[in-house]
Amino acid sequence: MTVAQPDLYDAFAEEAATYGVELTRVDVSTGAVRETLAEVIEQPAVGAPLPWEDVSLPASVTTEPTPAELTEATTGVTAASFAVAEYGSVILAATPDGSEPASLFPDLHVFVLDAADIVPDMRATFERLGDQFRADRSSAILATGPSATADMGALVQGAHGPERVHGVVIDR
Amino acid sequence: MSSDSHEAQAAQIRELLRTEGAAVAENTRGFNQSRYDAVDGLDDYDALRQEARQIKEDAIERLPALIDELRETVEANGGEVYLADDAADANAYVAEVCADADADRLVKSKSMTSEEIEVNEHLDEQGVDVVETDLGEWVLQLADEAPSHIVAPAIHKSREGIAELFAERFDPDEPPETAEELTSFARQKLLEEIAGADVGMTGANFLTADTGTMALVTSEGNARKTVTVPDTHVAVAGVEKIVPTVEDLQPFVELIGRSGTGQDLTSYLSLLTPPMDSPTVDFDEPETPITEGEDDRSFHLVLIDNGRLSMREDDHLRETLYCIRCSACSNSCGNFQSVGGHAFGGETYSGGIAGGWEAGIEGLDTAAEFVDLCTGCSRCVDACPVEIDIPWINTVVRSRIQQGSEPEGIDTLVDGLTPDAETGGFDRQKRLFGNFETLATLGSAFAPVSNWLSNAGPVRAVLERVAGIDRRRDLPEFRRVTLVDWADRPGDPALAEATTTALAEATSDDSETPAGTSDDRSEATSDESGTHRRAVLYPDLYTNYWLQERGRAAVRVLEALGTDVVVPELPGTGRPPLSQGMIDTATEKARTLAGQLTPYIDAGYDVVVIEPSDLAMFREDYDHLLPAATADRLAADSYELLEYVFGLLENGADADPLASVDGETVAYHSHCQQRTMGLEAHSRAVLERCGYDVTTTEAECCGMAGSFGYKEQFYELSIDVGERVESELTAVEADHVVASGTSCVDQIEDLLPEQPRHPVELIDPEM
């Protein structure tokens, strides 16, 4: 399945929904991104700074958390580098400001995705990652839905990682 | 193998069927069904498989160069690479890393390779506390049990069993019971373990030589915590995990989850290029922001040879190195679905591909303990995302095991009946089944006396003791008048005489495909010139001496459709010896038969085959036994009977002479190898065209699989596998039960009140 650019969001949203991932779409120009995030977040919250100049985290989100704050947080807010429409997946970069632990320890992971950063399929995903890894030798997680296990006799969402995932998708 | 060891093996299987069978069956069959659903949703499944296969072929071909490239890349990234010759070498290095890190505790995410080298035991001896963090592996660590499945290691444990284990080990105030409670309990316990860990160990599903990136396919998030929290990361990975570039990961990522548990993707694919820029989480400093801690991560990649580089040089075991450890071959295997990896597995690996892994890594003795549980049914070949010919690997392993062992000694009963070409120590059970052709010829010549004798109590007792043939099975009733006798259509005597000269050509690699031989199956049965087709109906051993009704019906059906049919006297295909691992004997048979069949093909005859396991010889196995040109010709010009009928009808043959009905119901069990060749649909289509309402079974295999179900050590397992087919067939409450293969007929006959017929018998003009 290869999806045309204008339909990428819809395809992504549909696939993400199959994993129980809800999306909230918000236009940056309305200035409502922080407000939207504040609504989605359950306190206490930790996170890593967002990489866009015109979007920032609500003050209630603790960045640069301590280990204690990490384990006590209910929500972790981090940016997604990009998303894969065909699979409903997001790419979460492991950055020096602690995005990886913030997206991993809390029960609820809220990712923030720029709607322009959705690629159609895995081929496009690995082309992009190949260029990126060769250039900067970085690390990332391809995350699809919440963490899960079937090792305890039935499928359970929420194993070592988050049990819920919510996406805030921004438009410009 | 002696009768005593047969009994010991039977007892082990009986115990596993009782204790673990239900949980293993439910889980593996669930995975298998999910796999079918998941790959159905993939438009370019076969193209992805081919791409994945090519990447692996290429990577293994230039593995030494890729190892060098990866070493340079990882070192340039700031990590260290250690190429370990064997398990002891790897463990010594890991212990050194732990000592340098002053480590008291190492936390692990799931890694089969780490289990292969038994690093836990080694580190334990060095005073390092090793904790598995994958929930399934942790359960097994607590229970001190071995994994029963390469992806879902605790597949044999029930929820109730895990609840009891936790209650016993931790004595919690409120013992967790539901799957959610058990998961939450384990998560909390393991977070404490991870928080206090000094070293994190992972495996690697793939390693990219261009960037030094490792891919980890996980769902729980424990691997992420294992590498994020401590500052020292050790990854252990077999050398075969290296692929050239990041882009090469794509087909594997799309295939691995679907092929294994039937998920499009698992929750997390970690793509780590260590040492990472991500801060560590130092729980010793709980109030210090993680970004202010010391950022001095170290990374050690331990590449494991442990026999792999020798496997790479081995023409038959090399394919094993393409394995991506998805577990499709386990989940799609009828026997595995019944007993799991505790019976069908070696020191580390389990399922069909374990034959290759354990033979290459541990040695033939380890493989010998379980490799006979692969019946060669070939259902795993379709399921494998890198198209590994797993049954062939197991045939070779079986052959090597027998070649390397001592003969069991002279036994007049068996030796007189087994004129095979094998050297070395094939056991009596294998030799007797491998020489089925001789038995069938003699049994027919002396029928019905031979039948009375062979099924008489005292004879069965001897057969069980000497050759391990289970007395609970009925033996075939050989017919004195063979199909060839009955048909009396020997064909052109000149063709039979052409055999001698053709034999030399057939076994020479130089012989060319004759002009006019078409590889295109849809054209091959067409009749553009307006003349009739000419066909050799291959008189396989079973049809010729035993299940003759299907042979007679085949002659009548083909002739009713305007085909000239000959049924010449022809030798066996070599299937019985091949399935026992008697490759030399099978090759000799293949050569002889090819020599006698090629003159017919040269003269424009099609070869029509009733027994699917014999057709699979022509189409699949002869590729390993005969020169490519000969194998290709036989593969191109041979047809399954109903496939051929389908082709004739599609190309305009008049179906009126065939028997037809109005909506009678049919329960059809195709044959495992027939399904792998993609030929189930043809039988179904022909029956439907003749007015039948057909329901097909979904069980992967009937459990009989040639001689397997006759062997005393496997009888109960065979019946357990067969009961799935039985319940499917019974549920249909059909007017007719039909099956394509001889084994399936034998098995169903033992399980149902009626003997199933072959599909061709339902369209027989004389029905």
Coordinates of N, CA and C in Angstrom, one line a residue, chain A residues 1 15 86-87, chain B residues 34-45 48 254 258 262 264:
Chain A
M1 N 0.9 -1.2 0.0 CA 0.0 0.0 0.0 C 0.9 1.2 0.0
E15 N -4.5 3.5 10.9 CA -3.6 2.4 11.4 C -3.3 2.5 12.9
E86 N 1.6 3.7 6.7 CA 1.1 2.3 6.4 C 1.0 1.5 7.7
Y87 N 1.8 1.8 8.7 CA 1.8 1.0 9.9 C 1.3 1.7 11.2
Chain B
S34 N -2.8 -16.4 12.9 CA -2.5 -14.9 12.8 C -1.5 -14.7 11.7
R35 N -0.6 -15.6 11.5 CA 0.4 -15.4 10.4 C -0.3 -15.4 9.1
Y36 N -1.2 -16.4 8.9 CA -1.9 -16.5 7.6 C -2.7 -15.1 7.4
D37 N -3.4 -14.7 8.4 CA -4.1 -13.4 8.3 C -3.2 -12.2 8.0
A38 N -2.1 -12.2 8.7 CA -1.2 -11.0 8.5 C -0.5 -11.0 7.2
V39 N -0.1 -12.2 6.7 CA 0.6 -12.1 5.3 C -0.4 -11.9 4.2
D40 N -1.7 -12.3 4.5 CA -2.7 -12.1 3.5 C -2.9 -10.6 3.3
G41 N -2.6 -9.8 4.3 CA -2.8 -8.4 4.2 C -1.7 -7.6 3.5
L42 N -0.7 -8.4 3.1 CA 0.5 -7.8 2.6 C 0.5 -8.0 1.1
D43 N 0.5 -6.9 0.3 CA 0.3 -7.0 -1.1 C 1.5 -7.7 -1.8
D44 N 2.7 -7.4 -1.3 CA 3.9 -7.9 -2.0 C 4.7 -8.9 -1.1
Y45 N 3.9 -9.8 -0.5 CA 4.6 -10.7 0.5 C 5.7 -11.5 -0.2
L48 N 8.7 -9.5 -1.0 CA 9.5 -9.1 0.2 C 10.3 -10.4 0.6
E254 N 9.3 -5.8 7.9 CA 7.9 -6.1 7.5 C 7.5 -7.5 7.6
R258 N 5.0 -10.6 11.3 CA 3.9 -11.3 10.6 C 4.2 -12.8 10.6
G262 N 2.3 -13.2 14.0 CA 1.2 -12.7 13.1 C 0.9 -11.3 13.4
D264 N 1.6 -7.3 12.5 CA 2.2 -6.5 11.4 C 3.6 -6.0 11.9

